[in-house]
């Protein structure tokens, strides 16, 4: 893992939490449970080049495909 990935993951969790009015802890639990964190790790090379809004949209899609219910 590069030194840039963890700050990116942290920013994604924070942005996800803000968009859905939840705490960072709740956002992390949701993303972990519904495979969003795994998605960020696997596709970091692509996701970090997109805007944060696009990344959050991608996370939402992945989580919904894995049983998440946020919309």
PDB file as gemmi writes it, atoms N, CA and C in Angstrom:
CRYST1    1.000    1.000    1.000  90.00  90.00  90.00 P 1                      
ATOM      1  N   UNK A   1       0.856  -1.171   0.000  1.00  0.00           N  
ATOM      2  CA  UNK A   1       0.000   0.000   0.000  1.00  0.00           C  
ATOM      3  C   UNK A   1       0.904   1.237   0.000  1.00  0.00           C  
ATOM      4  N   UNK A   2       0.597   2.163  -0.873  1.00  0.00           N  
ATOM      5  CA  UNK A   2       1.409   3.374  -0.955  1.00  0.00           C  
ATOM      6  C   UNK A   2       1.014   4.364   0.135  1.00  0.00           C  
ATOM      7  N   UNK A   3       1.866   5.338   0.342  1.00  0.00           N  
ATOM      8  CA  UNK A   3       1.591   6.341   1.372  1.00  0.00           C  
ATOM      9  C   UNK A   3       0.422   7.244   0.991  1.00  0.00           C  
ATOM     10  N   UNK A   4      -0.025   7.178  -0.249  1.00  0.00           N  
ATOM     11  CA  UNK A   4      -1.131   8.010  -0.716  1.00  0.00           C  
ATOM     12  C   UNK A   4      -2.494   7.337  -0.569  1.00  0.00           C  
ATOM     13  N   UNK A   5      -2.504   6.029  -0.438  1.00  0.00           N  
ATOM     14  CA  UNK A   5      -3.771   5.311  -0.412  1.00  0.00           C  
ATOM     15  C   UNK A   5      -4.576   5.549   0.856  1.00  0.00           C  
ATOM     16  N   UNK A   6      -3.950   5.501   2.005  1.00  0.00           N  
ATOM     17  CA  UNK A   6      -4.694   5.662   3.255  1.00  0.00           C  
ATOM     18  C   UNK A   6      -5.340   7.044   3.350  1.00  0.00           C  
ATOM     19  N   UNK A   7      -4.641   8.135   3.015  1.00  0.00           N  
ATOM     20  CA  UNK A   7      -5.338   9.431   3.020  1.00  0.00           C  
ATOM     21  C   UNK A   7      -6.506   9.477   2.027  1.00  0.00           C  
ATOM     22  N   UNK A   8      -6.356   8.807   0.891  1.00  0.00           N  
ATOM     23  CA  UNK A   8      -7.446   8.748  -0.084  1.00  0.00           C  
ATOM     24  C   UNK A   8      -8.634   7.984   0.490  1.00  0.00           C  
ATOM     25  N   UNK A   9      -8.392   6.829   1.096  1.00  0.00           N  
ATOM     26  CA  UNK A   9      -9.471   6.045   1.697  1.00  0.00           C  
ATOM     27  C   UNK A   9     -10.173   6.843   2.788  1.00  0.00           C  
ATOM     28  N   UNK A  10      -9.403   7.530   3.590  1.00  0.00           N  
ATOM     29  CA  UNK A  10      -9.959   8.348   4.673  1.00  0.00           C  
ATOM     30  C   UNK A  10     -10.844   9.453   4.103  1.00  0.00           C  
ATOM     31  N   UNK A  11     -10.378  10.104   3.047  1.00  0.00           N  
ATOM     32  CA  UNK A  11     -11.164  11.167   2.412  1.00  0.00           C  
ATOM     33  C   UNK A  11     -12.452  10.609   1.820  1.00  0.00           C  
ATOM     34  N   UNK A  12     -12.379   9.422   1.238  1.00  0.00           N  
ATOM     35  CA  UNK A  12     -13.576   8.797   0.666  1.00  0.00           C  
ATOM     36  C   UNK A  12     -14.598   8.478   1.751  1.00  0.00           C  
ATOM     37  N   UNK A  13     -14.146   7.941   2.854  1.00  0.00           N  
ATOM     38  CA  UNK A  13     -15.046   7.612   3.965  1.00  0.00           C  
ATOM     39  C   UNK A  13     -15.698   8.883   4.497  1.00  0.00           C  
ATOM     40  N   UNK A  14     -14.911   9.938   4.658  1.00  0.00           N  
ATOM     41  CA  UNK A  14     -15.433  11.217   5.147  1.00  0.00           C  
ATOM     42  C   UNK A  14     -16.470  11.781   4.171  1.00  0.00           C  
ATOM     43  N   UNK A  15     -16.158  11.769   2.887  1.00  0.00           N  
ATOM     44  CA  UNK A  15     -17.092  12.297   1.888  1.00  0.00           C  
ATOM     45  C   UNK A  15     -18.376  11.469   1.835  1.00  0.00           C  
ATOM     46  N   UNK A  16     -18.245  10.152   1.949  1.00  0.00           N  
ATOM     47  CA  UNK A  16     -19.410   9.272   1.965  1.00  0.00           C  
ATOM     48  C   UNK A  16     -20.277   9.596   3.175  1.00  0.00           C  
ATOM     49  N   UNK A  17     -19.648   9.755   4.323  1.00  0.00           N  
ATOM     50  CA  UNK A  17     -20.367  10.090   5.557  1.00  0.00           C  
ATOM     51  C   UNK A  17     -21.106  11.411   5.411  1.00  0.00           C  
ATOM     52  N   UNK A  18     -20.446  12.401   4.847  1.00  0.00           N  
ATOM     53  CA  UNK A  18     -21.089  13.707   4.676  1.00  0.00           C  
ATOM     54  C   UNK A  18     -22.275  13.636   3.724  1.00  0.00           C  
ATOM     55  N   UNK A  19     -22.114  12.928   2.612  1.00  0.00           N  
ATOM     56  CA  UNK A  19     -23.203  12.855   1.630  1.00  0.00           C  
ATOM     57  C   UNK A  19     -24.450  12.212   2.227  1.00  0.00           C  
ATOM     58  N   UNK A  20     -24.254  11.214   3.082  1.00  0.00           N  
ATOM     59  CA  UNK A  20     -25.400  10.478   3.626  1.00  0.00           C  
ATOM     60  C   UNK A  20     -25.691  10.814   5.092  1.00  0.00           C  
ATOM     61  N   UNK A  21     -25.131  11.911   5.556  1.00  0.00           N  
ATOM     62  CA  UNK A  21     -25.401  12.414   6.913  1.00  0.00           C  
ATOM     63  C   UNK A  21     -25.219  11.333   7.973  1.00  0.00           C  
ATOM     64  N   UNK A  22     -24.051  10.727   7.964  1.00  0.00           N  
ATOM     65  CA  UNK A  22     -23.736   9.706   8.961  1.00  0.00           C  
ATOM     66  C   UNK A  22     -22.366  10.001   9.552  1.00  0.00           C  
ATOM     67  N   UNK A  23     -22.048   9.342  10.640  1.00  0.00           N  
ATOM     68  CA  UNK A  23     -20.725   9.507  11.228  1.00  0.00           C  
ATOM     69  C   UNK A  23     -19.699   8.773  10.372  1.00  0.00           C  
ATOM     70  N   UNK A  24     -18.444   9.123  10.562  1.00  0.00           N  
ATOM     71  CA  UNK A  24     -17.380   8.417   9.832  1.00  0.00           C  
ATOM     72  C   UNK A  24     -17.358   6.948  10.212  1.00  0.00           C  
ATOM     73  N   UNK A  25     -17.605   6.651  11.476  1.00  0.00           N  
ATOM     74  CA  UNK A  25     -17.617   5.250  11.916  1.00  0.00           C  
ATOM     75  C   UNK A  25     -18.740   4.479  11.232  1.00  0.00           C  
ATOM     76  N   UNK A  26     -19.914   5.071  11.165  1.00  0.00           N  
ATOM     77  CA  UNK A  26     -21.044   4.406  10.508  1.00  0.00           C  
ATOM     78  C   UNK A  26     -20.760   4.231   9.015  1.00  0.00           C  
ATOM     79  N   UNK A  27     -20.158   5.230   8.392  1.00  0.00           N  
ATOM     80  CA  UNK A  27     -19.813   5.135   6.969  1.00  0.00           C  
ATOM     81  C   UNK A  27     -18.798   4.016   6.748  1.00  0.00           C  
ATOM     82  N   UNK A  28     -17.778   3.944   7.615  1.00  0.00           N  
ATOM     83  CA  UNK A  28     -16.786   2.882   7.479  1.00  0.00           C  
ATOM     84  C   UNK A  28     -17.434   1.512   7.627  1.00  0.00           C  
ATOM     85  N   UNK A  29     -18.277   1.343   8.638  1.00  0.00           N  
ATOM     86  CA  UNK A  29     -18.946   0.050   8.845  1.00  0.00           C  
ATOM     87  C   UNK A  29     -19.796  -0.333   7.638  1.00  0.00           C  
ATOM     88  N   UNK A  30     -20.544   0.637   7.108  1.00  0.00           N  
ATOM     89  CA  UNK A  30     -21.389   0.381   5.947  1.00  0.00           C  
ATOM     90  C   UNK A  30     -20.529  -0.009   4.740  1.00  0.00           C  
ATOM     91  N   UNK A  31     -19.489   0.769   4.481  1.00  0.00           N  
ATOM     92  CA  UNK A  31     -18.620   0.490   3.327  1.00  0.00           C  
ATOM     93  C   UNK A  31     -17.899  -0.846   3.481  1.00  0.00           C  
ATOM     94  N   UNK A  32     -17.491  -1.168   4.679  1.00  0.00           N  
ATOM     95  CA  UNK A  32     -16.818  -2.447   4.906  1.00  0.00           C  
ATOM     96  C   UNK A  32     -17.792  -3.610   4.708  1.00  0.00           C  
ATOM     97  N   UNK A  33     -18.970  -3.495   5.297  1.00  0.00           N  
ATOM     98  CA  UNK A  33     -19.975  -4.563   5.224  1.00  0.00           C  
ATOM     99  C   UNK A  33     -20.418  -4.833   3.789  1.00  0.00           C  
ATOM    100  N   UNK A  34     -20.527  -3.781   2.989  1.00  0.00           N  
ATOM    101  CA  UNK A  34     -21.065  -3.923   1.637  1.00  0.00           C  
ATOM    102  C   UNK A  34     -19.978  -3.838   0.559  1.00  0.00           C  
ATOM    103  N   UNK A  35     -18.755  -4.144   0.940  1.00  0.00           N  
ATOM    104  CA  UNK A  35     -17.624  -4.315   0.021  1.00  0.00           C  
ATOM    105  C   UNK A  35     -17.100  -3.039  -0.633  1.00  0.00           C  
ATOM    106  N   UNK A  36     -17.478  -1.873  -0.107  1.00  0.00           N  
ATOM    107  CA  UNK A  36     -16.978  -0.611  -0.653  1.00  0.00           C  
ATOM    108  C   UNK A  36     -15.494  -0.411  -0.385  1.00  0.00           C  
ATOM    109  N   UNK A  37     -15.037  -0.773   0.800  1.00  0.00           N  
ATOM    110  CA  UNK A  37     -13.617  -0.632   1.136  1.00  0.00           C  
ATOM    111  C   UNK A  37     -12.788  -1.552   0.245  1.00  0.00           C  
ATOM    112  N   UNK A  38     -13.231  -2.781   0.072  1.00  0.00           N  
ATOM    113  CA  UNK A  38     -12.516  -3.721  -0.799  1.00  0.00           C  
ATOM    114  C   UNK A  38     -12.442  -3.174  -2.226  1.00  0.00           C  
ATOM    115  N   UNK A  39     -13.527  -2.557  -2.679  1.00  0.00           N  
ATOM    116  CA  UNK A  39     -13.558  -1.950  -4.007  1.00  0.00           C  
ATOM    117  C   UNK A  39     -12.520  -0.842  -4.111  1.00  0.00           C  
ATOM    118  N   UNK A  40     -12.452   0.033  -3.101  1.00  0.00           N  
ATOM    119  CA  UNK A  40     -11.471   1.119  -3.126  1.00  0.00           C  
ATOM    120  C   UNK A  40     -10.043   0.588  -3.169  1.00  0.00           C  
ATOM    121  N   UNK A  41      -9.782  -0.454  -2.411  1.00  0.00           N  
ATOM    122  CA  UNK A  41      -8.441  -1.034  -2.393  1.00  0.00           C  
ATOM    123  C   UNK A  41      -8.112  -1.641  -3.752  1.00  0.00           C  
ATOM    124  N   UNK A  42      -9.037  -2.406  -4.293  1.00  0.00           N  
ATOM    125  CA  UNK A  42      -8.775  -3.084  -5.568  1.00  0.00           C  
ATOM    126  C   UNK A  42      -8.640  -2.118  -6.741  1.00  0.00           C  
ATOM    127  N   UNK A  43      -9.452  -1.058  -6.738  1.00  0.00           N  
ATOM    128  CA  UNK A  43      -9.471  -0.152  -7.883  1.00  0.00           C  
ATOM    129  C   UNK A  43      -8.928   1.239  -7.566  1.00  0.00           C  
ATOM    130  N   UNK A  44      -8.048   1.324  -6.592  1.00  0.00           N  
ATOM    131  CA  UNK A  44      -7.428   2.600  -6.230  1.00  0.00           C  
ATOM    132  C   UNK A  44      -6.818   3.282  -7.447  1.00  0.00           C  
ATOM    133  N   UNK A  45      -6.128   2.530  -8.279  1.00  0.00           N  
ATOM    134  CA  UNK A  45      -5.426   3.110  -9.424  1.00  0.00           C  
ATOM    135  C   UNK A  45      -6.355   3.879 -10.358  1.00  0.00           C  
ATOM    136  N   UNK A  46      -7.615   3.481 -10.438  1.00  0.00           N  
ATOM    137  CA  UNK A  46      -8.588   4.174 -11.278  1.00  0.00           C  
ATOM    138  C   UNK A  46      -9.354   5.216 -10.470  1.00  0.00           C  
ATOM    139  N   UNK A  47      -9.821   4.824  -9.302  1.00  0.00           N  
ATOM    140  CA  UNK A  47     -10.702   5.682  -8.502  1.00  0.00           C  
ATOM    141  C   UNK A  47     -10.034   6.979  -8.048  1.00  0.00           C  
ATOM    142  N   UNK A  48      -8.745   6.939  -7.745  1.00  0.00           N  
ATOM    143  CA  UNK A  48      -8.112   8.167  -7.241  1.00  0.00           C  
ATOM    144  C   UNK A  48      -7.934   9.221  -8.328  1.00  0.00           C  
ATOM    145  N   UNK A  49      -8.160   8.851  -9.573  1.00  0.00           N  
ATOM    146  CA  UNK A  49      -8.056   9.802 -10.685  1.00  0.00           C  
ATOM    147  C   UNK A  49      -9.386  10.500 -10.978  1.00  0.00           C  
ATOM    148  N   UNK A  50     -10.461  10.026 -10.396  1.00  0.00           N  
ATOM    149  CA  UNK A  50     -11.783  10.601 -10.601  1.00  0.00           C  
ATOM    150  C   UNK A  50     -12.069  11.679  -9.560  1.00  0.00           C  
ATOM    151  N   UNK A  51     -13.135  12.416  -9.785  1.00  0.00           N  
ATOM    152  CA  UNK A  51     -13.566  13.369  -8.763  1.00  0.00           C  
ATOM    153  C   UNK A  51     -14.107  12.586  -7.566  1.00  0.00           C  
ATOM    154  N   UNK A  52     -14.146  13.231  -6.427  1.00  0.00           N  
ATOM    155  CA  UNK A  52     -14.667  12.577  -5.234  1.00  0.00           C  
ATOM    156  C   UNK A  52     -16.139  12.222  -5.421  1.00  0.00           C  
ATOM    157  N   UNK A  53     -16.907  13.077  -6.088  1.00  0.00           N  
ATOM    158  CA  UNK A  53     -18.316  12.780  -6.333  1.00  0.00           C  
ATOM    159  C   UNK A  53     -18.475  11.511  -7.158  1.00  0.00           C  
ATOM    160  N   UNK A  54     -17.650  11.344  -8.181  1.00  0.00           N  
ATOM    161  CA  UNK A  54     -17.719  10.131  -8.997  1.00  0.00           C  
ATOM    162  C   UNK A  54     -17.335   8.895  -8.189  1.00  0.00           C  
ATOM    163  N   UNK A  55     -16.335   9.036  -7.337  1.00  0.00           N  
ATOM    164  CA  UNK A  55     -15.911   7.916  -6.502  1.00  0.00           C  
ATOM    165  C   UNK A  55     -17.020   7.521  -5.536  1.00  0.00           C  
ATOM    166  N   UNK A  56     -17.679   8.502  -4.925  1.00  0.00           N  
ATOM    167  CA  UNK A  56     -18.776   8.207  -4.003  1.00  0.00           C  
ATOM    168  C   UNK A  56     -19.939   7.565  -4.758  1.00  0.00           C  
ATOM    169  N   UNK A  57     -20.214   8.029  -5.969  1.00  0.00           N  
ATOM    170  CA  UNK A  57     -21.257   7.401  -6.792  1.00  0.00           C  
ATOM    171  C   UNK A  57     -20.912   5.936  -7.065  1.00  0.00           C  
ATOM    172  N   UNK A  58     -19.641   5.659  -7.391  1.00  0.00           N  
ATOM    173  CA  UNK A  58     -19.197   4.287  -7.626  1.00  0.00           C  
ATOM    174  C   UNK A  58     -19.355   3.435  -6.368  1.00  0.00           C  
ATOM    175  N   UNK A  59     -18.976   3.999  -5.221  1.00  0.00           N  
ATOM    176  CA  UNK A  59     -19.118   3.271  -3.956  1.00  0.00           C  
ATOM    177  C   UNK A  59     -20.580   2.928  -3.686  1.00  0.00           C  
ATOM    178  N   UNK A  60     -21.453   3.868  -3.951  1.00  0.00           N  
ATOM    179  CA  UNK A  60     -22.876   3.636  -3.729  1.00  0.00           C  
ATOM    180  C   UNK A  60     -23.375   2.480  -4.595  1.00  0.00           C  
ATOM    181  N   UNK A  61     -22.964   2.450  -5.855  1.00  0.00           N  
ATOM    182  CA  UNK A  61     -23.369   1.381  -6.762  1.00  0.00           C  
ATOM    183  C   UNK A  61     -22.861   0.028  -6.270  1.00  0.00           C  
ATOM    184  N   UNK A  62     -21.588  -0.022  -5.896  1.00  0.00           N  
ATOM    185  CA  UNK A  62     -20.997  -1.270  -5.414  1.00  0.00           C  
ATOM    186  C   UNK A  62     -21.717  -1.744  -4.159  1.00  0.00           C  
ATOM    187  N   UNK A  63     -21.942  -0.845  -3.223  1.00  0.00           N  
ATOM    188  CA  UNK A  63     -22.608  -1.222  -1.979  1.00  0.00           C  
ATOM    189  C   UNK A  63     -24.032  -1.701  -2.227  1.00  0.00           C  
ATOM    190  N   UNK A  64     -24.748  -1.048  -3.133  1.00  0.00           N  
ATOM    191  CA  UNK A  64     -26.110  -1.479  -3.442  1.00  0.00           C  
ATOM    192  C   UNK A  64     -26.102  -2.870  -4.066  1.00  0.00           C  
ATOM    193  N   UNK A  65     -25.112  -3.155  -4.904  1.00  0.00           N  
ATOM    194  CA  UNK A  65     -25.015  -4.492  -5.505  1.00  0.00           C  
ATOM    195  C   UNK A  65     -24.703  -5.570  -4.462  1.00  0.00           C  
ATOM    196  N   UNK A  66     -24.169  -5.135  -3.316  1.00  0.00           N  
ATOM    197  CA  UNK A  66     -23.816  -6.072  -2.244  1.00  0.00           C  
ATOM    198  C   UNK A  66     -24.747  -5.945  -1.048  1.00  0.00           C  
ATOM    199  N   UNK A  67     -25.971  -5.501  -1.286  1.00  0.00           N  
ATOM    200  CA  UNK A  67     -26.986  -5.499  -0.244  1.00  0.00           C  
ATOM    201  C   UNK A  67     -27.193  -4.203   0.490  1.00  0.00           C  
ATOM    202  N   UNK A  68     -26.462  -3.153   0.144  1.00  0.00           N  
ATOM    203  CA  UNK A  68     -26.637  -1.861   0.794  1.00  0.00           C  
ATOM    204  C   UNK A  68     -27.955  -1.214   0.389  1.00  0.00           C  
ATOM    205  N   UNK A  69     -28.485  -0.396   1.267  1.00  0.00           N  
ATOM    206  CA  UNK A  69     -29.815   0.178   1.006  1.00  0.00           C  
ATOM    207  C   UNK A  69     -29.819   1.702   0.945  1.00  0.00           C  
ATOM    208  N   UNK A  70     -28.682   2.354   1.016  1.00  0.00           N  
ATOM    209  CA  UNK A  70     -28.647   3.803   0.900  1.00  0.00           C  
ATOM    210  C   UNK A  70     -28.965   4.197  -0.545  1.00  0.00           C  
ATOM    211  N   UNK A  71     -29.565   5.363  -0.712  1.00  0.00           N  
ATOM    212  CA  UNK A  71     -29.856   5.832  -2.084  1.00  0.00           C  
ATOM    213  C   UNK A  71     -29.682   7.328  -2.154  1.00  0.00           C  
TER     214      UNK A  71                                                      
END                                                                             
